[in-house]
């Protein structure tokens, strides 16, 4: 129901007042300049922000609020892919990037190189940018996308992946 949703939103902003100031500042800047930017300077133009259509304006406001965060995440994953590809090629590691979905990368890796590739993958993805909040990578392995199992890197256990036919 609408009253419950309104109450939830009110409590959310009371607990996190800096979120409200972020939203207001982002919208004010976007209205003034006609665009928002990612951390890397990529612009998304939003002419509807100052338009007469209430529905289009509301959608542009949502885009303006989300783009700096989601767009920066997209920039970071692309930069990480470039870095990772370069290191894999330079070191001639038997691995390849197969797919990127949002903030995930799917790689095919020969079992014999799994440990090394996981170290490279973690280092390149987590080191793609220096930020106040550290970037952390969750690694999973498996014989196919449907059978991935999380790897706890802090346990220091040996990996024993199932045999993969992908590159062998």
mmCIF file with all atom_site columns, C-alpha atoms in Angstrom:
data_model
loop_
_atom_site.group_PDB
_atom_site.id
_atom_site.type_symbol
_atom_site.label_atom_id
_atom_site.label_alt_id
_atom_site.label_comp_id
_atom_site.label_asym_id
_atom_site.label_entity_id
_atom_site.label_seq_id
_atom_site.pdbx_PDB_ins_code
_atom_site.Cartn_x
_atom_site.Cartn_y
_atom_site.Cartn_z
_atom_site.occupancy
_atom_site.B_iso_or_equiv
_atom_site.pdbx_formal_charge
_atom_site.auth_seq_id
_atom_site.auth_comp_id
_atom_site.auth_asym_id
_atom_site.auth_atom_id
_atom_site.pdbx_PDB_model_num
ATOM 1   C CA . UNK A 1 1   ? 0.000  0.000   0.000   1.00 0.00 ? 1   UNK A CA 1
ATOM 2   C CA . UNK A 1 2   ? 1.019  3.561   -0.742  1.00 0.00 ? 2   UNK A CA 1
ATOM 3   C CA . UNK A 1 3   ? 1.171  4.863   2.870   1.00 0.00 ? 3   UNK A CA 1
ATOM 4   C CA . UNK A 1 4   ? 3.516  2.031   3.849   1.00 0.00 ? 4   UNK A CA 1
ATOM 5   C CA . UNK A 1 5   ? 5.778  2.741   0.872   1.00 0.00 ? 5   UNK A CA 1
ATOM 6   C CA . UNK A 1 6   ? 5.872  6.455   1.691   1.00 0.00 ? 6   UNK A CA 1
ATOM 7   C CA . UNK A 1 7   ? 6.735  5.660   5.310   1.00 0.00 ? 7   UNK A CA 1
ATOM 8   C CA . UNK A 1 8   ? 9.491  3.282   4.222   1.00 0.00 ? 8   UNK A CA 1
ATOM 9   C CA . UNK A 1 9   ? 11.028 5.925   1.944   1.00 0.00 ? 9   UNK A CA 1
ATOM 10  C CA . UNK A 1 10  ? 10.803 8.541   4.704   1.00 0.00 ? 10  UNK A CA 1
ATOM 11  C CA . UNK A 1 11  ? 12.604 6.257   7.187   1.00 0.00 ? 11  UNK A CA 1
ATOM 12  C CA . UNK A 1 12  ? 15.224 5.360   4.558   1.00 0.00 ? 12  UNK A CA 1
ATOM 13  C CA . UNK A 1 13  ? 16.173 9.003   4.027   1.00 0.00 ? 13  UNK A CA 1
ATOM 14  C CA . UNK A 1 14  ? 16.107 9.662   7.786   1.00 0.00 ? 14  UNK A CA 1
ATOM 15  C CA . UNK A 1 15  ? 18.634 6.869   8.323   1.00 0.00 ? 15  UNK A CA 1
ATOM 16  C CA . UNK A 1 16  ? 20.762 7.883   5.343   1.00 0.00 ? 16  UNK A CA 1
ATOM 17  C CA . UNK A 1 17  ? 20.526 11.676  5.037   1.00 0.00 ? 17  UNK A CA 1
ATOM 18  C CA . UNK A 1 18  ? 23.532 11.882  2.722   1.00 0.00 ? 18  UNK A CA 1
ATOM 19  C CA . UNK A 1 19  ? 21.616 9.870   0.131   1.00 0.00 ? 19  UNK A CA 1
ATOM 20  C CA . UNK A 1 20  ? 18.986 12.604  -0.032  1.00 0.00 ? 20  UNK A CA 1
ATOM 21  C CA . UNK A 1 21  ? 21.665 15.274  -0.453  1.00 0.00 ? 21  UNK A CA 1
ATOM 22  C CA . UNK A 1 22  ? 23.317 13.171  -3.193  1.00 0.00 ? 22  UNK A CA 1
ATOM 23  C CA . UNK A 1 23  ? 19.994 12.878  -5.019  1.00 0.00 ? 23  UNK A CA 1
ATOM 24  C CA . UNK A 1 24  ? 19.252 16.602  -4.716  1.00 0.00 ? 24  UNK A CA 1
ATOM 25  C CA . UNK A 1 25  ? 22.751 17.681  -5.734  1.00 0.00 ? 25  UNK A CA 1
ATOM 26  C CA . UNK A 1 26  ? 22.829 15.258  -8.665  1.00 0.00 ? 26  UNK A CA 1
ATOM 27  C CA . UNK A 1 27  ? 19.446 16.424  -9.947  1.00 0.00 ? 27  UNK A CA 1
ATOM 28  C CA . UNK A 1 28  ? 20.344 20.109  -9.564  1.00 0.00 ? 28  UNK A CA 1
ATOM 29  C CA . UNK A 1 29  ? 23.608 19.646  -11.482 1.00 0.00 ? 29  UNK A CA 1
ATOM 30  C CA . UNK A 1 30  ? 21.878 17.578  -14.159 1.00 0.00 ? 30  UNK A CA 1
ATOM 31  C CA . UNK A 1 31  ? 19.152 20.179  -14.647 1.00 0.00 ? 31  UNK A CA 1
ATOM 32  C CA . UNK A 1 32  ? 21.726 22.970  -14.847 1.00 0.00 ? 32  UNK A CA 1
ATOM 33  C CA . UNK A 1 33  ? 24.057 21.231  -17.317 1.00 0.00 ? 33  UNK A CA 1
ATOM 34  C CA . UNK A 1 34  ? 21.663 18.894  -19.109 1.00 0.00 ? 34  UNK A CA 1
ATOM 35  C CA . UNK A 1 35  ? 23.719 15.794  -18.388 1.00 0.00 ? 35  UNK A CA 1
ATOM 36  C CA . UNK A 1 36  ? 25.291 13.639  -15.689 1.00 0.00 ? 36  UNK A CA 1
ATOM 37  C CA . UNK A 1 37  ? 28.765 12.117  -15.728 1.00 0.00 ? 37  UNK A CA 1
ATOM 38  C CA . UNK A 1 38  ? 30.405 8.962   -14.523 1.00 0.00 ? 38  UNK A CA 1
ATOM 39  C CA . UNK A 1 39  ? 33.530 8.993   -12.373 1.00 0.00 ? 39  UNK A CA 1
ATOM 40  C CA . UNK A 1 40  ? 35.540 8.756   -15.601 1.00 0.00 ? 40  UNK A CA 1
ATOM 41  C CA . UNK A 1 41  ? 33.816 11.704  -17.252 1.00 0.00 ? 41  UNK A CA 1
ATOM 42  C CA . UNK A 1 42  ? 31.486 9.842   -19.591 1.00 0.00 ? 42  UNK A CA 1
ATOM 43  C CA . UNK A 1 43  ? 28.390 11.985  -20.114 1.00 0.00 ? 43  UNK A CA 1
ATOM 44  C CA . UNK A 1 44  ? 24.766 10.981  -20.400 1.00 0.00 ? 44  UNK A CA 1
ATOM 45  C CA . UNK A 1 45  ? 22.631 13.769  -21.791 1.00 0.00 ? 45  UNK A CA 1
ATOM 46  C CA . UNK A 1 46  ? 19.104 14.094  -20.421 1.00 0.00 ? 46  UNK A CA 1
ATOM 47  C CA . UNK A 1 47  ? 17.137 16.809  -22.261 1.00 0.00 ? 47  UNK A CA 1
ATOM 48  C CA . UNK A 1 48  ? 13.875 15.530  -20.747 1.00 0.00 ? 48  UNK A CA 1
ATOM 49  C CA . UNK A 1 49  ? 14.970 16.744  -17.283 1.00 0.00 ? 49  UNK A CA 1
ATOM 50  C CA . UNK A 1 50  ? 13.672 20.219  -18.014 1.00 0.00 ? 50  UNK A CA 1
ATOM 51  C CA . UNK A 1 51  ? 10.846 19.177  -20.325 1.00 0.00 ? 51  UNK A CA 1
ATOM 52  C CA . UNK A 1 52  ? 7.100  19.614  -19.882 1.00 0.00 ? 52  UNK A CA 1
ATOM 53  C CA . UNK A 1 53  ? 6.178  15.894  -19.888 1.00 0.00 ? 53  UNK A CA 1
ATOM 54  C CA . UNK A 1 54  ? 5.927  14.785  -16.259 1.00 0.00 ? 54  UNK A CA 1
ATOM 55  C CA . UNK A 1 55  ? 6.400  11.087  -17.021 1.00 0.00 ? 55  UNK A CA 1
ATOM 56  C CA . UNK A 1 56  ? 9.452  11.626  -19.223 1.00 0.00 ? 56  UNK A CA 1
ATOM 57  C CA . UNK A 1 57  ? 10.881 14.075  -16.686 1.00 0.00 ? 57  UNK A CA 1
ATOM 58  C CA . UNK A 1 58  ? 10.456 11.580  -13.827 1.00 0.00 ? 58  UNK A CA 1
ATOM 59  C CA . UNK A 1 59  ? 12.179 8.882   -15.877 1.00 0.00 ? 59  UNK A CA 1
ATOM 60  C CA . UNK A 1 60  ? 15.044 11.267  -16.706 1.00 0.00 ? 60  UNK A CA 1
ATOM 61  C CA . UNK A 1 61  ? 15.390 12.057  -12.991 1.00 0.00 ? 61  UNK A CA 1
ATOM 62  C CA . UNK A 1 62  ? 15.718 8.354   -12.167 1.00 0.00 ? 62  UNK A CA 1
ATOM 63  C CA . UNK A 1 63  ? 18.312 7.973   -14.917 1.00 0.00 ? 63  UNK A CA 1
ATOM 64  C CA . UNK A 1 64  ? 20.199 11.022  -13.629 1.00 0.00 ? 64  UNK A CA 1
ATOM 65  C CA . UNK A 1 65  ? 20.360 9.568   -10.121 1.00 0.00 ? 65  UNK A CA 1
ATOM 66  C CA . UNK A 1 66  ? 21.422 6.084   -11.248 1.00 0.00 ? 66  UNK A CA 1
ATOM 67  C CA . UNK A 1 67  ? 23.853 6.885   -14.069 1.00 0.00 ? 67  UNK A CA 1
ATOM 68  C CA . UNK A 1 68  ? 26.786 8.178   -11.989 1.00 0.00 ? 68  UNK A CA 1
ATOM 69  C CA . UNK A 1 69  ? 26.789 4.952   -9.963  1.00 0.00 ? 69  UNK A CA 1
ATOM 70  C CA . UNK A 1 70  ? 25.765 2.371   -12.553 1.00 0.00 ? 70  UNK A CA 1
ATOM 71  C CA . UNK A 1 71  ? 27.655 4.092   -15.359 1.00 0.00 ? 71  UNK A CA 1
ATOM 72  C CA . UNK A 1 72  ? 30.822 4.183   -13.267 1.00 0.00 ? 72  UNK A CA 1
ATOM 73  C CA . UNK A 1 73  ? 30.393 0.475   -12.546 1.00 0.00 ? 73  UNK A CA 1
ATOM 74  C CA . UNK A 1 74  ? 30.116 -0.124  -16.303 1.00 0.00 ? 74  UNK A CA 1
ATOM 75  C CA . UNK A 1 75  ? 33.271 1.946   -16.884 1.00 0.00 ? 75  UNK A CA 1
ATOM 76  C CA . UNK A 1 76  ? 35.136 -0.026  -14.221 1.00 0.00 ? 76  UNK A CA 1
ATOM 77  C CA . UNK A 1 77  ? 34.226 -3.444  -15.624 1.00 0.00 ? 77  UNK A CA 1
ATOM 78  C CA . UNK A 1 78  ? 35.305 -2.371  -19.109 1.00 0.00 ? 78  UNK A CA 1
ATOM 79  C CA . UNK A 1 79  ? 38.633 -1.077  -17.792 1.00 0.00 ? 79  UNK A CA 1
ATOM 80  C CA . UNK A 1 80  ? 39.112 -4.290  -15.828 1.00 0.00 ? 80  UNK A CA 1
ATOM 81  C CA . UNK A 1 81  ? 38.436 -6.347  -18.957 1.00 0.00 ? 81  UNK A CA 1
ATOM 82  C CA . UNK A 1 82  ? 41.066 -4.431  -20.922 1.00 0.00 ? 82  UNK A CA 1
ATOM 83  C CA . UNK A 1 83  ? 43.612 -4.841  -18.117 1.00 0.00 ? 83  UNK A CA 1
ATOM 84  C CA . UNK A 1 84  ? 42.819 -8.521  -17.664 1.00 0.00 ? 84  UNK A CA 1
ATOM 85  C CA . UNK A 1 85  ? 42.985 -9.292  -21.384 1.00 0.00 ? 85  UNK A CA 1
ATOM 86  C CA . UNK A 1 86  ? 46.369 -7.556  -21.655 1.00 0.00 ? 86  UNK A CA 1
ATOM 87  C CA . UNK A 1 87  ? 47.864 -9.509  -18.736 1.00 0.00 ? 87  UNK A CA 1
ATOM 88  C CA . UNK A 1 88  ? 46.473 -12.841 -19.928 1.00 0.00 ? 88  UNK A CA 1
ATOM 89  C CA . UNK A 1 89  ? 47.937 -12.224 -23.395 1.00 0.00 ? 89  UNK A CA 1
ATOM 90  C CA . UNK A 1 90  ? 51.281 -10.929 -22.105 1.00 0.00 ? 90  UNK A CA 1
ATOM 91  C CA . UNK A 1 91  ? 51.732 -13.906 -19.785 1.00 0.00 ? 91  UNK A CA 1
ATOM 92  C CA . UNK A 1 92  ? 50.326 -16.293 -22.410 1.00 0.00 ? 92  UNK A CA 1
ATOM 93  C CA . UNK A 1 93  ? 47.906 -17.788 -19.905 1.00 0.00 ? 93  UNK A CA 1
ATOM 94  C CA . UNK A 1 94  ? 45.441 -20.342 -21.304 1.00 0.00 ? 94  UNK A CA 1
ATOM 95  C CA . UNK A 1 95  ? 42.318 -18.390 -20.406 1.00 0.00 ? 95  UNK A CA 1
ATOM 96  C CA . UNK A 1 96  ? 39.870 -16.210 -22.232 1.00 0.00 ? 96  UNK A CA 1
ATOM 97  C CA . UNK A 1 97  ? 37.078 -13.849 -21.357 1.00 0.00 ? 97  UNK A CA 1
ATOM 98  C CA . UNK A 1 98  ? 33.871 -15.405 -22.659 1.00 0.00 ? 98  UNK A CA 1
ATOM 99  C CA . UNK A 1 99  ? 31.152 -13.111 -21.362 1.00 0.00 ? 99  UNK A CA 1
ATOM 100 C CA . UNK A 1 100 ? 30.555 -9.925  -19.420 1.00 0.00 ? 100 UNK A CA 1
ATOM 101 C CA . UNK A 1 101 ? 27.193 -9.374  -17.698 1.00 0.00 ? 101 UNK A CA 1
ATOM 102 C CA . UNK A 1 102 ? 26.835 -6.203  -15.617 1.00 0.00 ? 102 UNK A CA 1
ATOM 103 C CA . UNK A 1 103 ? 29.627 -6.525  -13.020 1.00 0.00 ? 103 UNK A CA 1
ATOM 104 C CA . UNK A 1 104 ? 30.525 -10.153 -13.772 1.00 0.00 ? 104 UNK A CA 1
ATOM 105 C CA . UNK A 1 105 ? 33.115 -11.714 -16.036 1.00 0.00 ? 105 UNK A CA 1
ATOM 106 C CA . UNK A 1 106 ? 32.929 -15.312 -17.181 1.00 0.00 ? 106 UNK A CA 1
ATOM 107 C CA . UNK A 1 107 ? 36.226 -16.885 -18.189 1.00 0.00 ? 107 UNK A CA 1
ATOM 108 C CA . UNK A 1 108 ? 37.223 -20.239 -19.601 1.00 0.00 ? 108 UNK A CA 1
ATOM 109 C CA . UNK A 1 109 ? 40.444 -21.420 -17.996 1.00 0.00 ? 109 UNK A CA 1
ATOM 110 C CA . UNK A 1 110 ? 42.500 -24.576 -18.293 1.00 0.00 ? 110 UNK A CA 1
ATOM 111 C CA . UNK A 1 111 ? 42.550 -26.355 -14.936 1.00 0.00 ? 111 UNK A CA 1
ATOM 112 C CA . UNK A 1 112 ? 46.354 -26.334 -14.759 1.00 0.00 ? 112 UNK A CA 1
ATOM 113 C CA . UNK A 1 113 ? 46.354 -22.512 -14.794 1.00 0.00 ? 113 UNK A CA 1
ATOM 114 C CA . UNK A 1 114 ? 43.341 -21.925 -12.585 1.00 0.00 ? 114 UNK A CA 1
ATOM 115 C CA . UNK A 1 115 ? 45.198 -20.695 -9.476  1.00 0.00 ? 115 UNK A CA 1
ATOM 116 C CA . UNK A 1 116 ? 47.363 -18.285 -11.477 1.00 0.00 ? 116 UNK A CA 1
ATOM 117 C CA . UNK A 1 117 ? 44.448 -16.924 -13.491 1.00 0.00 ? 117 UNK A CA 1
ATOM 118 C CA . UNK A 1 118 ? 42.366 -16.423 -10.349 1.00 0.00 ? 118 UNK A CA 1
ATOM 119 C CA . UNK A 1 119 ? 45.204 -14.425 -8.773  1.00 0.00 ? 119 UNK A CA 1
ATOM 120 C CA . UNK A 1 120 ? 45.563 -12.303 -11.917 1.00 0.00 ? 120 UNK A CA 1
ATOM 121 C CA . UNK A 1 121 ? 41.797 -11.854 -12.194 1.00 0.00 ? 121 UNK A CA 1
ATOM 122 C CA . UNK A 1 122 ? 41.460 -10.717 -8.577  1.00 0.00 ? 122 UNK A CA 1
ATOM 123 C CA . UNK A 1 123 ? 44.415 -8.350  -8.789  1.00 0.00 ? 123 UNK A CA 1
ATOM 124 C CA . UNK A 1 124 ? 43.350 -6.732  -12.061 1.00 0.00 ? 124 UNK A CA 1
ATOM 125 C CA . UNK A 1 125 ? 39.688 -6.338  -11.144 1.00 0.00 ? 125 UNK A CA 1
ATOM 126 C CA . UNK A 1 126 ? 40.262 -5.151  -7.579  1.00 0.00 ? 126 UNK A CA 1
ATOM 127 C CA . UNK A 1 127 ? 43.077 -2.840  -8.666  1.00 0.00 ? 127 UNK A CA 1
ATOM 128 C CA . UNK A 1 128 ? 41.264 -1.177  -11.541 1.00 0.00 ? 128 UNK A CA 1
ATOM 129 C CA . UNK A 1 129 ? 40.617 1.995   -9.488  1.00 0.00 ? 129 UNK A CA 1
ATOM 130 C CA . UNK A 1 130 ? 41.540 3.500   -6.156  1.00 0.00 ? 130 UNK A CA 1
ATOM 131 C CA . UNK A 1 131 ? 38.386 4.346   -4.281  1.00 0.00 ? 131 UNK A CA 1
ATOM 132 C CA . UNK A 1 132 ? 37.403 5.050   -0.687  1.00 0.00 ? 132 UNK A CA 1
ATOM 133 C CA . UNK A 1 133 ? 35.447 1.813   -0.683  1.00 0.00 ? 133 UNK A CA 1
ATOM 134 C CA . UNK A 1 134 ? 37.663 -1.057  -1.820  1.00 0.00 ? 134 UNK A CA 1
ATOM 135 C CA . UNK A 1 135 ? 36.541 -3.118  -4.776  1.00 0.00 ? 135 UNK A CA 1
ATOM 136 C CA . UNK A 1 136 ? 36.235 -6.796  -3.914  1.00 0.00 ? 136 UNK A CA 1
ATOM 137 C CA . UNK A 1 137 ? 35.890 -9.716  -6.288  1.00 0.00 ? 137 UNK A CA 1
ATOM 138 C CA . UNK A 1 138 ? 33.930 -12.867 -5.543  1.00 0.00 ? 138 UNK A CA 1
ATOM 139 C CA . UNK A 1 139 ? 35.390 -15.815 -7.417  1.00 0.00 ? 139 UNK A CA 1
ATOM 140 C CA . UNK A 1 140 ? 33.447 -18.899 -8.438  1.00 0.00 ? 140 UNK A CA 1
ATOM 141 C CA . UNK A 1 141 ? 34.578 -21.947 -10.371 1.00 0.00 ? 141 UNK A CA 1
ATOM 142 C CA . UNK A 1 142 ? 32.839 -24.849 -12.025 1.00 0.00 ? 142 UNK A CA 1
ATOM 143 C CA . UNK A 1 143 ? 32.622 -26.961 -15.146 1.00 0.00 ? 143 UNK A CA 1
ATOM 144 C CA . UNK A 1 144 ? 29.869 -24.714 -16.544 1.00 0.00 ? 144 UNK A CA 1
ATOM 145 C CA . UNK A 1 145 ? 27.963 -21.545 -15.707 1.00 0.00 ? 145 UNK A CA 1
ATOM 146 C CA . UNK A 1 146 ? 25.166 -23.454 -13.980 1.00 0.00 ? 146 UNK A CA 1
ATOM 147 C CA . UNK A 1 147 ? 27.447 -25.269 -11.529 1.00 0.00 ? 147 UNK A CA 1
ATOM 148 C CA . UNK A 1 148 ? 29.642 -22.468 -10.223 1.00 0.00 ? 148 UNK A CA 1
ATOM 149 C CA . UNK A 1 149 ? 30.796 -22.758 -6.611  1.00 0.00 ? 149 UNK A CA 1
ATOM 150 C CA . UNK A 1 150 ? 32.121 -19.794 -4.582  1.00 0.00 ? 150 UNK A CA 1
ATOM 151 C CA . UNK A 1 151 ? 35.794 -19.804 -3.631  1.00 0.00 ? 151 UNK A CA 1
ATOM 152 C CA . UNK A 1 152 ? 36.766 -18.485 -0.212  1.00 0.00 ? 152 UNK A CA 1
ATOM 153 C CA . UNK A 1 153 ? 40.202 -16.986 -0.800  1.00 0.00 ? 153 UNK A CA 1
ATOM 154 C CA . UNK A 1 154 ? 40.791 -16.397 2.909   1.00 0.00 ? 154 UNK A CA 1
ATOM 155 C CA . UNK A 1 155 ? 40.669 -20.094 3.764   1.00 0.00 ? 155 UNK A CA 1
ATOM 156 C CA . UNK A 1 156 ? 43.737 -20.824 1.656   1.00 0.00 ? 156 UNK A CA 1
ATOM 157 C CA . UNK A 1 157 ? 42.398 -24.193 0.616   1.00 0.00 ? 157 UNK A CA 1
ATOM 158 C CA . UNK A 1 158 ? 43.530 -25.902 -2.552  1.00 0.00 ? 158 UNK A CA 1
ATOM 159 C CA . UNK A 1 159 ? 41.156 -25.690 -5.451  1.00 0.00 ? 159 UNK A CA 1
ATOM 160 C CA . UNK A 1 160 ? 39.802 -28.925 -6.787  1.00 0.00 ? 160 UNK A CA 1
ATOM 161 C CA . UNK A 1 161 ? 37.627 -27.946 -9.724  1.00 0.00 ? 161 UNK A CA 1
ATOM 162 C CA . UNK A 1 162 ? 35.708 -30.460 -11.717 1.00 0.00 ? 162 UNK A CA 1
ATOM 163 C CA . UNK A 1 163 ? 37.195 -31.252 -15.104 1.00 0.00 ? 163 UNK A CA 1
ATOM 164 C CA . UNK A 1 164 ? 36.271 -28.702 -17.745 1.00 0.00 ? 164 UNK A CA 1
ATOM 165 C CA . UNK A 1 165 ? 36.198 -29.508 -21.433 1.00 0.00 ? 165 UNK A CA 1
ATOM 166 C CA . UNK A 1 166 ? 36.285 -25.831 -22.416 1.00 0.00 ? 166 UNK A CA 1
ATOM 167 C CA . UNK A 1 167 ? 39.971 -25.381 -23.242 1.00 0.00 ? 167 UNK A CA 1
ATOM 168 C CA . UNK A 1 168 ? 41.456 -28.826 -22.730 1.00 0.00 ? 168 UNK A CA 1
#
